[in-house]
PDB file of C-alpha atoms in Angstrom:
ATOM      1  CA  MET A1111     -24.354  30.929 -55.604  1.00 52.00           C
ATOM      2  CA  GLY A1112     -27.699  29.775 -54.200  1.00 61.00           C
ATOM      3  CA  TYR A1113     -30.446  31.617 -52.430  1.00 60.00           C
ATOM      4  CA  PRO A1114     -29.812  34.280 -49.799  1.00 61.00           C
ATOM      5  CA  THR A1115     -30.422  33.118 -46.252  1.00 69.00           C
ATOM      6  CA  GLY A1116     -31.315  34.695 -42.953  1.00 82.00           C
ATOM      7  CA  ALA A1117     -30.299  38.295 -42.540  1.00 87.00           C
ATOM      8  CA  ARG A1118     -29.290  38.631 -46.228  1.00 88.00           C
ATOM      9  CA  ALA A1119     -32.771  37.662 -47.399  1.00 89.00           C
ATOM     10  CA  TRP A1120     -34.509  40.066 -45.034  1.00 91.00           C
ATOM     11  CA  ALA A1121     -32.057  42.845 -46.009  1.00 92.00           C
ATOM     12  CA  LEU A1122     -33.125  42.277 -49.618  1.00 92.00           C
ATOM     13  CA  VAL A1123     -36.780  42.605 -48.584  1.00 91.00           C
ATOM     14  CA  ARG A1124     -36.002  45.820 -46.672  1.00 93.00           C
ATOM     15  CA  ASP A1125     -34.149  47.261 -49.684  1.00 95.00           C
ATOM     16  CA  PHE A1126     -37.011  46.293 -52.013  1.00 92.00           C
ATOM     17  CA  ALA A1127     -39.624  47.913 -49.784  1.00 92.00           C
ATOM     18  CA  ALA A1128     -37.609  51.127 -49.551  1.00 94.00           C
ATOM     19  CA  ALA A1129     -37.157  51.283 -53.324  1.00 94.00           C
ATOM     20  CA  TRP A1130     -40.740  50.263 -54.128  1.00 88.00           C
ATOM     21  CA  THR A1131     -42.695  52.594 -51.877  1.00 88.00           C
ATOM     22  CA  GLU A1132     -41.318  53.375 -48.410  1.00 92.00           C
ATOM     23  CA  PRO A1133     -38.901  51.758 -45.971  1.00 94.00           C
ATOM     24  CA  LEU A1134     -40.086  49.156 -43.505  1.00 93.00           C
ATOM     25  CA  ALA A1135     -40.512  50.777 -40.127  1.00 92.00           C
ATOM     26  CA  ASP A1136     -41.244  49.572 -36.625  1.00 87.00           C
ATOM     27  CA  GLY A1137     -44.853  48.463 -36.631  1.00 86.00           C
ATOM     28  CA  ALA A1138     -44.722  47.151 -40.210  1.00 90.00           C
ATOM     29  CA  GLY A1139     -44.807  43.616 -38.887  1.00 94.00           C
ATOM     30  CA  THR A1140     -47.494  41.487 -37.346  1.00 96.00           C
ATOM     31  CA  ARG A1141     -47.475  41.501 -33.542  1.00 96.00           C
ATOM     32  CA  ALA A1142     -46.125  38.355 -31.883  1.00 96.00           C
ATOM     33  CA  GLU A1143     -49.407  37.913 -29.982  1.00 97.00           C
ATOM     34  CA  GLU A1144     -51.339  37.658 -33.248  1.00 97.00           C
ATOM     35  CA  LEU A1145     -48.938  35.014 -34.573  1.00 97.00           C
ATOM     36  CA  GLU A1146     -49.204  33.078 -31.310  1.00 98.00           C
ATOM     37  CA  ARG A1147     -53.019  33.143 -31.507  1.00 98.00           C
ATOM     38  CA  ALA A1148     -52.836  31.780 -35.058  1.00 97.00           C
ATOM     39  CA  GLU A1149     -50.511  28.986 -33.945  1.00 97.00           C
ATOM     40  CA  GLU A1150     -52.817  28.075 -31.071  1.00 97.00           C
ATOM     41  CA  ARG A1151     -55.879  28.089 -33.330  1.00 97.00           C
ATOM     42  CA  LEU A1152     -54.124  25.956 -35.962  1.00 95.00           C
ATOM     43  CA  GLY A1153     -52.451  23.650 -33.438  1.00 93.00           C
ATOM     44  CA  LEU A1154     -49.031  24.048 -35.048  1.00 93.00           C
ATOM     45  CA  THR A1155     -45.898  26.156 -35.035  1.00 94.00           C
ATOM     46  CA  LEU A1156     -45.480  28.435 -38.030  1.00 94.00           C
ATOM     47  CA  PRO A1157     -42.348  27.794 -40.114  1.00 91.00           C
ATOM     48  CA  THR A1158     -39.507  30.085 -39.008  1.00 91.00           C
ATOM     49  CA  ALA A1159     -39.235  31.949 -42.323  1.00 90.00           C
ATOM     50  CA  LEU A1160     -43.000  32.573 -42.394  1.00 93.00           C
ATOM     51  CA  ARG A1161     -42.975  33.866 -38.819  1.00 94.00           C
ATOM     52  CA  GLU A1162     -40.013  36.127 -39.672  1.00 94.00           C
ATOM     53  CA  ALA A1163     -41.802  37.439 -42.781  1.00 94.00           C
ATOM     54  CA  TYR A1164     -44.960  38.251 -40.833  1.00 96.00           C
ATOM     55  CA  SER A1165     -42.860  39.878 -38.093  1.00 95.00           C
ATOM     56  CA  LEU A1166     -41.004  42.029 -40.613  1.00 94.00           C
ATOM     57  CA  LEU A1167     -43.757  43.143 -42.981  1.00 92.00           C
ATOM     58  CA  GLY A1168     -47.044  41.463 -42.122  1.00 93.00           C
ATOM     59  CA  ALA A1169     -48.873  44.774 -41.651  1.00 92.00           C
ATOM     60  CA  ARG A1170     -47.614  46.217 -44.951  1.00 92.00           C
ATOM     61  CA  HIS A1171     -50.520  45.191 -47.152  1.00 89.00           C
ATOM     62  CA  ASP A1172     -49.165  47.410 -49.918  1.00 89.00           C
ATOM     63  CA  LEU A1173     -46.310  44.878 -50.186  1.00 89.00           C
ATOM     64  CA  THR A1174     -48.169  41.652 -49.403  1.00 88.00           C
ATOM     65  CA  GLY A1175     -51.626  42.149 -50.834  1.00 86.00           C
ATOM     66  CA  ASN A1176     -51.451  43.451 -54.395  1.00 82.00           C
ATOM     67  CA  GLN A1177     -51.904  40.099 -56.135  1.00 82.00           C
ATOM     68  CA  ASP A1178     -52.480  36.739 -54.476  1.00 83.00           C
ATOM     69  CA  PRO A1179     -52.329  38.289 -51.004  1.00 87.00           C
ATOM     70  CA  LEU A1180     -50.544  36.952 -47.981  1.00 90.00           C
ATOM     71  CA  LEU A1181     -53.312  35.855 -45.628  1.00 92.00           C
ATOM     72  CA  ARG A1182     -53.546  37.588 -42.286  1.00 94.00           C
ATOM     73  CA  PRO A1183     -52.589  35.236 -39.461  1.00 96.00           C
ATOM     74  CA  SER A1184     -56.240  35.013 -38.424  1.00 96.00           C
ATOM     75  CA  ALA A1185     -57.087  33.693 -41.907  1.00 94.00           C
ATOM     76  CA  LEU A1186     -54.338  31.047 -42.198  1.00 93.00           C
ATOM     77  CA  PHE A1187     -55.764  27.562 -42.514  1.00 91.00           C
ATOM     78  CA  VAL A1188     -54.795  23.944 -42.993  1.00 90.00           C
ATOM     79  CA  HIS A1189     -56.164  22.556 -46.255  1.00 83.00           C
ATOM     80  CA  ASP A1190     -57.337  19.010 -45.575  1.00 78.00           C
ATOM     81  CA  ALA A1191     -57.762  18.135 -49.256  1.00 73.00           C
ATOM     82  CA  PHE A1192     -54.022  18.623 -49.789  1.00 69.00           C
ATOM     83  CA  GLU A1193     -52.690  16.408 -47.010  1.00 75.00           C
ATOM     84  CA  GLY A1194     -53.084  19.076 -44.332  1.00 78.00           C
ATOM     85  CA  VAL A1195     -50.829  21.768 -45.802  1.00 85.00           C
ATOM     86  CA  LEU A1196     -50.742  25.236 -44.249  1.00 88.00           C
ATOM     87  CA  VAL A1197     -52.185  27.787 -46.678  1.00 86.00           C
ATOM     88  CA  LEU A1198     -50.576  31.237 -46.452  1.00 88.00           C
ATOM     89  CA  ARG A1199     -51.642  32.935 -49.689  1.00 86.00           C
ATOM     90  CA  SER A1200     -54.745  32.813 -51.811  1.00 78.00           C
ATOM     91  CA  GLU A1201     -55.010  33.529 -55.509  1.00 76.00           C
ATOM     92  CA  ASN A1202     -57.008  36.737 -55.885  1.00 66.00           C
ATOM     93  CA  GLN A1203     -60.022  34.903 -57.357  1.00 69.00           C
ATOM     94  CA  GLY A1204     -59.862  32.080 -54.815  1.00 65.00           C
ATOM     95  CA  CYS A1205     -58.971  29.364 -57.326  1.00 64.00           C
ATOM     96  CA  ALA A1206     -55.435  28.590 -56.064  1.00 63.00           C
ATOM     97  CA  PHE A1207     -53.684  28.482 -52.717  1.00 62.00           C
ATOM     98  CA  TYR A1208     -50.003  28.734 -51.774  1.00 59.00           C
ATOM     99  CA  TYR A1209     -48.179  27.011 -48.964  1.00 60.00           C
ATOM    100  CA  PRO A1210     -44.627  26.811 -47.566  1.00 65.00           C
ATOM    101  CA  MET A1211     -42.453  24.039 -48.969  1.00 51.00           C
TER     102      MET A1211
END
């Protein structure tokens, strides 16, 4: 069956948010200008799925920040020790980082 893609994946996220706490509403996402500033600062283009996730729910810290939070775009960084990977989440004690595959 495989993983859901595109609209199906984001529909799943919307359904989860509505069942967990409250539906995703306009304004739940990170503004495009903030994502563009992060891209300029980092000197790269964010992966499409990451940009879509931020745009959909980036401002919903109740969904993205309970454990090992999604970093705000202004806090994204490239980890030089790991061959320049983009770090998008940080373990809550700062001992592990997560990056898109």
